[in-house]
Short mmCIF file of C-alpha atoms and ligand atoms in Angstrom, two decimals:
data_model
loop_
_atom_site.label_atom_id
_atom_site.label_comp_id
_atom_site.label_asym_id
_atom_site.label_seq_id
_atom_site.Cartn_x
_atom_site.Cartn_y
_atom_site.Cartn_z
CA UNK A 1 0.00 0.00 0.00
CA UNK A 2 2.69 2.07 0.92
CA UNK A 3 4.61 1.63 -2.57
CA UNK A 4 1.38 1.94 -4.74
CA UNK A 5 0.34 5.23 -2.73
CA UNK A 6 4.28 6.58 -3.54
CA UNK A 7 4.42 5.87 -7.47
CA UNK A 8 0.53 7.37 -7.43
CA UNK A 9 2.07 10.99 -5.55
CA UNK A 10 5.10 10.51 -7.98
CA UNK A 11 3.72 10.49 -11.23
CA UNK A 12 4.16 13.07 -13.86
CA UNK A 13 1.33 12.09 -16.54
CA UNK A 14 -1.45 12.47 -15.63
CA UNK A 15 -0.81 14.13 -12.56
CA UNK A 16 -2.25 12.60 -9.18
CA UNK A 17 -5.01 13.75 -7.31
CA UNK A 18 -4.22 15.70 -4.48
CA UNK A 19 -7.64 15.93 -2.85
CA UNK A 20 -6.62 13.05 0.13
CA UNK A 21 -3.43 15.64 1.10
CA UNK A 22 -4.31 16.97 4.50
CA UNK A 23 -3.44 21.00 3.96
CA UNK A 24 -2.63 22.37 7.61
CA UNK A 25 -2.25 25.59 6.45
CA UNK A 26 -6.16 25.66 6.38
CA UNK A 27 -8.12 26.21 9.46
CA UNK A 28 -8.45 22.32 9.56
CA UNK A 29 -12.44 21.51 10.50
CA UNK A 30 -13.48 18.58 12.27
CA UNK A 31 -14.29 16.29 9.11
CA UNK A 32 -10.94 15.33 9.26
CA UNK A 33 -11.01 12.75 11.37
CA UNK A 34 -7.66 11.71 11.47
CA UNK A 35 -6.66 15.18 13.22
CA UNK A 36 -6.70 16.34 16.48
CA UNK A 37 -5.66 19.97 17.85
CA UNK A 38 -3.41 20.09 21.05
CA UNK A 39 -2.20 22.89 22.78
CA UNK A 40 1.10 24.09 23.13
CA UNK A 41 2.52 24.32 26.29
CA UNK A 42 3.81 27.64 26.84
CA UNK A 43 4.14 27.38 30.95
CA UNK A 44 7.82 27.37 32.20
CA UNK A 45 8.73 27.84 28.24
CA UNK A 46 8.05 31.35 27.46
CA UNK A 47 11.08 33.51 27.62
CA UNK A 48 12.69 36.54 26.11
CA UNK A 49 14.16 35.11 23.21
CA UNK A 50 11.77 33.73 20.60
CA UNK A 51 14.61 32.15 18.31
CA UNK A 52 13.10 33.73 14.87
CA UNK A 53 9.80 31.96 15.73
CA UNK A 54 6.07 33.03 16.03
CA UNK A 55 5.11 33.60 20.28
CA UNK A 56 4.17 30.31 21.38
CA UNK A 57 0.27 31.21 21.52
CA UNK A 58 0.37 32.00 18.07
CA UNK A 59 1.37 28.09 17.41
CA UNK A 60 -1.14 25.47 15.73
CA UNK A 61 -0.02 22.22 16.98
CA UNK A 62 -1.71 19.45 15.49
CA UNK A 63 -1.52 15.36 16.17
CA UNK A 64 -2.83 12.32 13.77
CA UNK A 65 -5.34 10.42 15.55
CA UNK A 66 -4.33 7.39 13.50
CA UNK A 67 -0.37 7.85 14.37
CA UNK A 68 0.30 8.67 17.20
CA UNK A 69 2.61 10.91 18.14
CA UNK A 70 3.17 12.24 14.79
CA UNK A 71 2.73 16.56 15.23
CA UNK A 72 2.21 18.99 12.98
CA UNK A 73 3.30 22.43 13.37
CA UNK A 74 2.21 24.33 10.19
CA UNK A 75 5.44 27.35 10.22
CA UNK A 76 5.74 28.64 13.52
CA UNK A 77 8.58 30.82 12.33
CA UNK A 78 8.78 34.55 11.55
CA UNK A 79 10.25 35.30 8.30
CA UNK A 80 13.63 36.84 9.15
CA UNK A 81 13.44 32.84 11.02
CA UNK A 82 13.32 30.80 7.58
CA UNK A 83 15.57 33.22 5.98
CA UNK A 84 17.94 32.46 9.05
CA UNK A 85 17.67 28.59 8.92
CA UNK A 86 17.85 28.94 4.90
CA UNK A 87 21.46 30.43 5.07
CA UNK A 88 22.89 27.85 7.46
CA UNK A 89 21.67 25.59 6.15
CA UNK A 90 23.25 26.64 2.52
CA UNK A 91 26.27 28.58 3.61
CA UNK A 92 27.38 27.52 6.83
CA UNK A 93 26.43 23.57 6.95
CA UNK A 94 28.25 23.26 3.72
CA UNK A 95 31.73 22.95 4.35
CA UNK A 96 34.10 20.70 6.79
CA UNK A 97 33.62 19.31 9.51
CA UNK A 98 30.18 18.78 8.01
CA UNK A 99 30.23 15.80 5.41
CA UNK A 100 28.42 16.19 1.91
CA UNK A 101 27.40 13.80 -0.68
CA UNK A 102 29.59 15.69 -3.02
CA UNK A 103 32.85 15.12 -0.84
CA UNK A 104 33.99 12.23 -3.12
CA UNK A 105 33.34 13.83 -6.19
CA UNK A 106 36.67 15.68 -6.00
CA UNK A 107 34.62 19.24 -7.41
CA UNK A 108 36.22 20.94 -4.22
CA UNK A 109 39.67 21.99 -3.13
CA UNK A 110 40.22 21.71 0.42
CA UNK A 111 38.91 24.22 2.17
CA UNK A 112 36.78 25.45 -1.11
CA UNK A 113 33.16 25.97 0.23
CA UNK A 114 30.39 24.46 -1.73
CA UNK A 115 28.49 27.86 -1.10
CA UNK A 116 31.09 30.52 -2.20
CA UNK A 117 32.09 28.29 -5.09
CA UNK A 118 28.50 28.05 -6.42
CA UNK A 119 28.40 31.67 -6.27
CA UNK A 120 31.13 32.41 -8.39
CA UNK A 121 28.78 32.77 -11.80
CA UNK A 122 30.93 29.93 -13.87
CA UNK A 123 29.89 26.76 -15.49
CA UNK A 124 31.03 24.72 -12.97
CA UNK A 125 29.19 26.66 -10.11
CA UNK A 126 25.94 26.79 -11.87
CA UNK A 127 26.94 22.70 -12.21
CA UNK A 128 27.79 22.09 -8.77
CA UNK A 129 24.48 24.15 -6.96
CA UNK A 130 22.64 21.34 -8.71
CA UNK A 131 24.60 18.24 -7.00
CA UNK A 132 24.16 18.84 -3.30
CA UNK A 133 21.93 16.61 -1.94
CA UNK A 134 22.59 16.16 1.29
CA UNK A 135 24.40 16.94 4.41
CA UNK A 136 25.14 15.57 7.64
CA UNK A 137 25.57 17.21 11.10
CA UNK A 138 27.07 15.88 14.46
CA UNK A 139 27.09 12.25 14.38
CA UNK A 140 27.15 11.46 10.68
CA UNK A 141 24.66 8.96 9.27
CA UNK A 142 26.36 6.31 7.38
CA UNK A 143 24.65 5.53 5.01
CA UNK A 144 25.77 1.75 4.08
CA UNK A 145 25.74 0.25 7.20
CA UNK A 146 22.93 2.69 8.62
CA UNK A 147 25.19 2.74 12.31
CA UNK A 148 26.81 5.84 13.58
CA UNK A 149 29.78 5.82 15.45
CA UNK A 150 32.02 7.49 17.67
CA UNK A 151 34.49 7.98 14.85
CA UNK A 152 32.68 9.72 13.28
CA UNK A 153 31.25 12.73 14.72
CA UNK A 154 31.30 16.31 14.30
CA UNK A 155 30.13 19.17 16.33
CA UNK A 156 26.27 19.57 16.76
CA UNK A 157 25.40 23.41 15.42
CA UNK A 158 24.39 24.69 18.70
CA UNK A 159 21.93 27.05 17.54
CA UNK A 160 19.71 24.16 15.65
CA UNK A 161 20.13 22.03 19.25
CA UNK A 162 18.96 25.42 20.91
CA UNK A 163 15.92 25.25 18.55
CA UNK A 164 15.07 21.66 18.78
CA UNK A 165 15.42 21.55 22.51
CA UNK A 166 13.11 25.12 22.64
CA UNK A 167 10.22 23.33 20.35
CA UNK A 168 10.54 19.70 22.18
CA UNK A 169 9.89 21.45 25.46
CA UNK A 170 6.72 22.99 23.63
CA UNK A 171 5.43 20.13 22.61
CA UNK A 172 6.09 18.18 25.79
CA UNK A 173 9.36 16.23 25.64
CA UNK A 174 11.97 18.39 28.08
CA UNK A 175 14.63 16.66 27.74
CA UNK A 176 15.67 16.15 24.19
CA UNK A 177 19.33 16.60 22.72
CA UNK A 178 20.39 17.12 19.29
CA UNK A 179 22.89 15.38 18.33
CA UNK A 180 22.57 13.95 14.95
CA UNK A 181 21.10 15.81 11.98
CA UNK A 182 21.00 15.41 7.97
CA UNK A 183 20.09 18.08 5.91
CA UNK A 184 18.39 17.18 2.62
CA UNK A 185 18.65 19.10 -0.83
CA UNK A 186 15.84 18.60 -2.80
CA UNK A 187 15.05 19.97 -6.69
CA UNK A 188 11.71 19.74 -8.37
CA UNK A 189 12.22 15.92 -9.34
CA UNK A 190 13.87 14.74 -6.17
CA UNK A 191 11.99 12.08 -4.53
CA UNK A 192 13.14 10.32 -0.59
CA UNK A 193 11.84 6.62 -1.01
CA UNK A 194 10.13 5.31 1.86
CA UNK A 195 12.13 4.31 4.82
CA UNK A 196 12.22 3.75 8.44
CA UNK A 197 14.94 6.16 11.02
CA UNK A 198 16.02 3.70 13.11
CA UNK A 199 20.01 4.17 13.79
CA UNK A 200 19.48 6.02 16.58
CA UNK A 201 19.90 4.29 19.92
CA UNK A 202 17.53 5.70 21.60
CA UNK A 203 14.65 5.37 19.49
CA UNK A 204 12.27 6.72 22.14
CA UNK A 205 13.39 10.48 21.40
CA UNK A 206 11.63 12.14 18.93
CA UNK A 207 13.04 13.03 15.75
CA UNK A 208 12.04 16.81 14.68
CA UNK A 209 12.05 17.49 10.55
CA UNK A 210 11.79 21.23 9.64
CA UNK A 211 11.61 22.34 5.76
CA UNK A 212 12.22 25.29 3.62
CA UNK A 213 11.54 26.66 -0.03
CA UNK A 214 9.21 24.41 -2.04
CA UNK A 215 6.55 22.18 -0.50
CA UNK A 216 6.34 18.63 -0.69
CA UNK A 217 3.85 15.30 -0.04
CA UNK A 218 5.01 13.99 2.93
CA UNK A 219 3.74 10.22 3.27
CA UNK A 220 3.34 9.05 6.79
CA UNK A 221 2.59 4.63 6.42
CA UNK A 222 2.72 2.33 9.94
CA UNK A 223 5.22 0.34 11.31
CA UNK A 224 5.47 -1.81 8.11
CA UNK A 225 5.11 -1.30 4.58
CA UNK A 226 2.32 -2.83 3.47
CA UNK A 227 -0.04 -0.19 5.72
CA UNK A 228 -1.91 2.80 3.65
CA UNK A 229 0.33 6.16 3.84
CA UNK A 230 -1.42 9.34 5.32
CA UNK A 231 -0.57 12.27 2.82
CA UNK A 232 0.38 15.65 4.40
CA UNK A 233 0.90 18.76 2.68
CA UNK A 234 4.40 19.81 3.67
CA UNK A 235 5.05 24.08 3.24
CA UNK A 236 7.64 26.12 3.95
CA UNK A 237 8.60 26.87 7.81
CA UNK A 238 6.75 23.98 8.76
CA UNK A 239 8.06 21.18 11.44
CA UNK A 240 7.08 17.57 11.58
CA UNK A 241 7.67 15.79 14.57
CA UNK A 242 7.72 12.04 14.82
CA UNK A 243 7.36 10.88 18.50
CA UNK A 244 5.89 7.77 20.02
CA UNK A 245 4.23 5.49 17.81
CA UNK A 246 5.19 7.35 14.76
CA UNK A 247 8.97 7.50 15.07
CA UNK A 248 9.63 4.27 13.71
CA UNK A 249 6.77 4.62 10.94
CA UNK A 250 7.34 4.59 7.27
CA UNK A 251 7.69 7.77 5.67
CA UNK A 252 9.01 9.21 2.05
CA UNK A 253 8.82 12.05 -0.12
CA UNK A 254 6.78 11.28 -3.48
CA UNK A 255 7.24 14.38 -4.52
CA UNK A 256 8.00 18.22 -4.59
CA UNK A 257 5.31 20.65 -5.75
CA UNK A 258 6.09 24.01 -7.14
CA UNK A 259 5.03 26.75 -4.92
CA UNK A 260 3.53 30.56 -6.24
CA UNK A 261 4.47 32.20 -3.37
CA UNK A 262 7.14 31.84 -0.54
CA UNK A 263 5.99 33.21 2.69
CA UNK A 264 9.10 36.38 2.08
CA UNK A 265 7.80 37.06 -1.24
CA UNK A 266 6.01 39.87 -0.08
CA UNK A 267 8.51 41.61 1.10
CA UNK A 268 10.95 40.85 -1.82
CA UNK A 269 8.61 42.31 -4.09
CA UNK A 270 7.79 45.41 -2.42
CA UNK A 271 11.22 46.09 -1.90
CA UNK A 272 14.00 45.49 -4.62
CA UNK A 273 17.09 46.57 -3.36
CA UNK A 274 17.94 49.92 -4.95
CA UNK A 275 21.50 49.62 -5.14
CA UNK A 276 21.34 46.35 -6.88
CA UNK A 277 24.81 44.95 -4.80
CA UNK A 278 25.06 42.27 -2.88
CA UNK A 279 26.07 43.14 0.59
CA UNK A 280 28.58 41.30 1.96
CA UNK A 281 28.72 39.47 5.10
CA UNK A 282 30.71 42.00 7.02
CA UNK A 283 28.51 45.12 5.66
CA UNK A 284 24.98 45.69 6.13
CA UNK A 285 23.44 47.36 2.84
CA UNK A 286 23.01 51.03 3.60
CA UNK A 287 20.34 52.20 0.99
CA UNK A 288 17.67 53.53 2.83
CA UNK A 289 14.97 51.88 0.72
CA UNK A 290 16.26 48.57 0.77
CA UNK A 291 13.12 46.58 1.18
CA UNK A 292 13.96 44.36 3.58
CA UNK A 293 15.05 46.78 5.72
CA UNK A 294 11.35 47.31 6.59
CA UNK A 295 9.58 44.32 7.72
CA UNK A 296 12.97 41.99 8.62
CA UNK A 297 15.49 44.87 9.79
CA UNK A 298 12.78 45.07 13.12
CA UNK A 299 13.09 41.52 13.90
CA UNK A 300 17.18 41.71 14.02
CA UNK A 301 17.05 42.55 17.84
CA UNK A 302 20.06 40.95 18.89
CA UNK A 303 17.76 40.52 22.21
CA UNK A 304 15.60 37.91 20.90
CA UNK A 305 18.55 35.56 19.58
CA UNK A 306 20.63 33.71 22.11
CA UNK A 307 24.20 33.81 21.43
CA UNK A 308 24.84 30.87 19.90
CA UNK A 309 23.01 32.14 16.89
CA UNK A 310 25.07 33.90 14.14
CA UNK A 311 24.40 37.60 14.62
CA UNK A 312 25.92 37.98 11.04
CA UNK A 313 23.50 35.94 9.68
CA UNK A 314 20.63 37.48 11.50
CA UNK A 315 21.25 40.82 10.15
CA UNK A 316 22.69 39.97 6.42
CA UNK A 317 19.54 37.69 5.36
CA UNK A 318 17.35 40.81 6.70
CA UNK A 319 18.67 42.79 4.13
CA UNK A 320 16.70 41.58 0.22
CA UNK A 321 20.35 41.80 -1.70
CA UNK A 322 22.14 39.55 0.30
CA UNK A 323 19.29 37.22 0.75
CA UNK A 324 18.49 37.43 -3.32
CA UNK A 325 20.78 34.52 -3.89
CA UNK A 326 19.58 31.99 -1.00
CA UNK A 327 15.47 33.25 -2.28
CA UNK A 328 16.45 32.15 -6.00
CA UNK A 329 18.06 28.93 -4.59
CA UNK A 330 14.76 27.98 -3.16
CA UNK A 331 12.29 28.61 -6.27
CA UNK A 332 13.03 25.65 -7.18
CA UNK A 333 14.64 23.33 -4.19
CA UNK A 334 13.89 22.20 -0.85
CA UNK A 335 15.34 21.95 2.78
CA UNK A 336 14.47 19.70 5.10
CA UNK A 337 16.79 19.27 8.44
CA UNK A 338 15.79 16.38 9.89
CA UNK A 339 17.50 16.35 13.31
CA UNK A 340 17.68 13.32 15.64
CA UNK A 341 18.93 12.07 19.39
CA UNK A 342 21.25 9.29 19.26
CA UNK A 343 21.91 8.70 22.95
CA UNK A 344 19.88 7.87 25.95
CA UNK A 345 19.77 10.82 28.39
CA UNK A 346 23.08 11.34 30.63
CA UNK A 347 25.19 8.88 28.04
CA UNK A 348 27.68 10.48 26.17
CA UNK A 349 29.07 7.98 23.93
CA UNK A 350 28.43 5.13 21.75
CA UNK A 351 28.98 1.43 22.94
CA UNK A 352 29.74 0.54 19.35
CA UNK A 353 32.46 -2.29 19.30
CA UNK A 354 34.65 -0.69 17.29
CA UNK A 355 35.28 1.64 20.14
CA UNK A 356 36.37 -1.49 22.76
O1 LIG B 1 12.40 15.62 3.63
C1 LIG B 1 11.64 15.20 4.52
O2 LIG B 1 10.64 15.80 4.87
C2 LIG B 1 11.93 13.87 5.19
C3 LIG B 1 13.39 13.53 5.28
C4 LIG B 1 13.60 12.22 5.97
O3 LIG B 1 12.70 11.45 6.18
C5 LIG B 1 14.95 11.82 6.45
O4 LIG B 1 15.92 12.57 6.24
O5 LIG B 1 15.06 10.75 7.06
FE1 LIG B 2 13.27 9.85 7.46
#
């Protein structure tokens, strides 16, 4: 069921029916049974710094009544929040210690970034943009024998644990660590076959999934594959947790969907940057009508950001002409960071046996 519900999403001619795809972006009415509303829990979690997302009370969290444990935040961030998440994850994740499916391919120098080089407006740029398709954070998957190991593990961003651990204790879970994540690339024809996560360990903590750019169906099976998929609607900004019974379900991407309008759009359009230059990292663009100086340049407050977050970042992708690059990236891609806890709480290594 699983399979014949995948190649049905994935088709090109003629092009599937997507009545069945539960949109949370709608005020979702009680016909759909397979939804239930919870609340948020914004007791003992509500503080200063909002982490470029949406005050807690503003939140939609939804739960599947026929998986349990699978949540559904439709995009609790703030704009100048995606644009944040949208430049680490292209800019910053990119380059070593972090490990890329294009490490092998011998297309970078060492110490070349993937990012900088793309940018560069050659053949081989426009080339290489195209080949990323993943990335991996912390403890890095491997992806033949599916184990992770102490050998090989990087530094968790501690900004994206900062988030994860800020949402988990939102949605009820208050101890969750981040320590492993991949980051997946995806262009208009990318597809992510179904699968099961289960390297982890400790495959009682959640797993939190949070995507960017172009939307996607987002099929949610049971523990084995023969079980019918749910279809969700995936946009960007939103976060898909998989907790109890759901974090060892079948899931896959059948496809990516072209979307009119990003949730910045608005502000891009309004607002082309006079000056027409990119600012650089180091320089904020001074023209005084720079469009995103209006909406974005209020949310920059340092204040709201804890310090583990790249201040550089925050103010750069407020401003449209720096940001023009990472917006054209993502009319036709996707980003999904899928972030997952290896260990059980208070252990700090592996047992592997290759560690004895
Ligand atoms: O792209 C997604 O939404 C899902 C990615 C995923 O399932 C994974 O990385 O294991
Ligand atoms: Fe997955």
């Amino acid at each position: 069921m699983f399979k014949h519900d995948f190649k049905r999403y994935k088709r090109r001619l003629p092009p599937p029916d997507l009545s069945e795809v539960i949109d949370f972006s709608q005020d979702l009415c009680s016909n759909i049974v397979t939804v239930r509303r919870v609340s948020p829990i914004c007791d003992g979690v509500v503080r200063d710094s909002q982490l470029g997302l949406k005050p807690i009370h503003e939140w939609r969290v939804y739960e599947l009544t026929n998986r349990h444990g699978l949540l559904f935040i439709p995009n609790p961030f703030t704009d100048l929040g995606q644009r944040y998440w949208v430049c680490r994850c292209l800019k910053d994740f990119t380059y070593k210690p972090q490990k890329l499916n294009i490490d092998e391919h011998g297309d970078l120098e060492d110490g070349q970034r993937w990012w900088d080089t793309c940018m560069k407006d050659t053949e081989k740029g426009k080339a290489l943009l195209q080949k990323l398709r993943w990335v991996t954070l912390g403890y890095h998957h491997n992806w033949d024998t599916k184990m992770y190991s102490e050998n090989s593990r990087g530094p968790f961003p501690e900004d994206l644990a900062v988030l994860c651990r800020y949402i988990a204790r939102v949605v009820g879970f208050d101890d969750f660590s981040a320590e492993a994540a991949i980051v997946n690339y995806y262009h208009m024809d990318s597809t992510l076959s179904g699968h099961t996560d289960n390297s982890e360990e400790n495959k009682e903590a959640p797993l939190f999934s949070f995507s960017f750019g172009q939307s996607a169906v987002f099929l949610l099976g049971g523990l084995g594959i023969d079980e019918k998929p749910t279809a969700m609607l995936i946009r960007s900004g939103d976060v898909v947790v998989m907790s109890g019974m759901s974090r060892l379900c079948y899931h896959g991407i059948p496809r990516i969907l072209s979307t009119e309008k990003m949730p910045w759009d608005d502000v891009d359009s309004k607002s082309e940057c006079p000056q027409r230059r990119r600012c650089d990292l180091s320089a904020t663009c001074d023209a005084e009508d720079c469009g995103s100086a209006k909406g974005l340049r209020k949310e920059t407050n340092l204040a709201t950001f804890p310090s583990c977050f790249s201040s550089e970042i925050i103010h750069s992708c407020a401003e449209n002409c720096f940001w023009e690059p990472f917006g054209n990236y993502l009319r036709t891609s996707r980003i999904n960071m899928n972030v997952r806890q290896v260990l059980y709480p208070g252990v700090i290594s592996l047992h592997s046996s290759d560690e004895l």
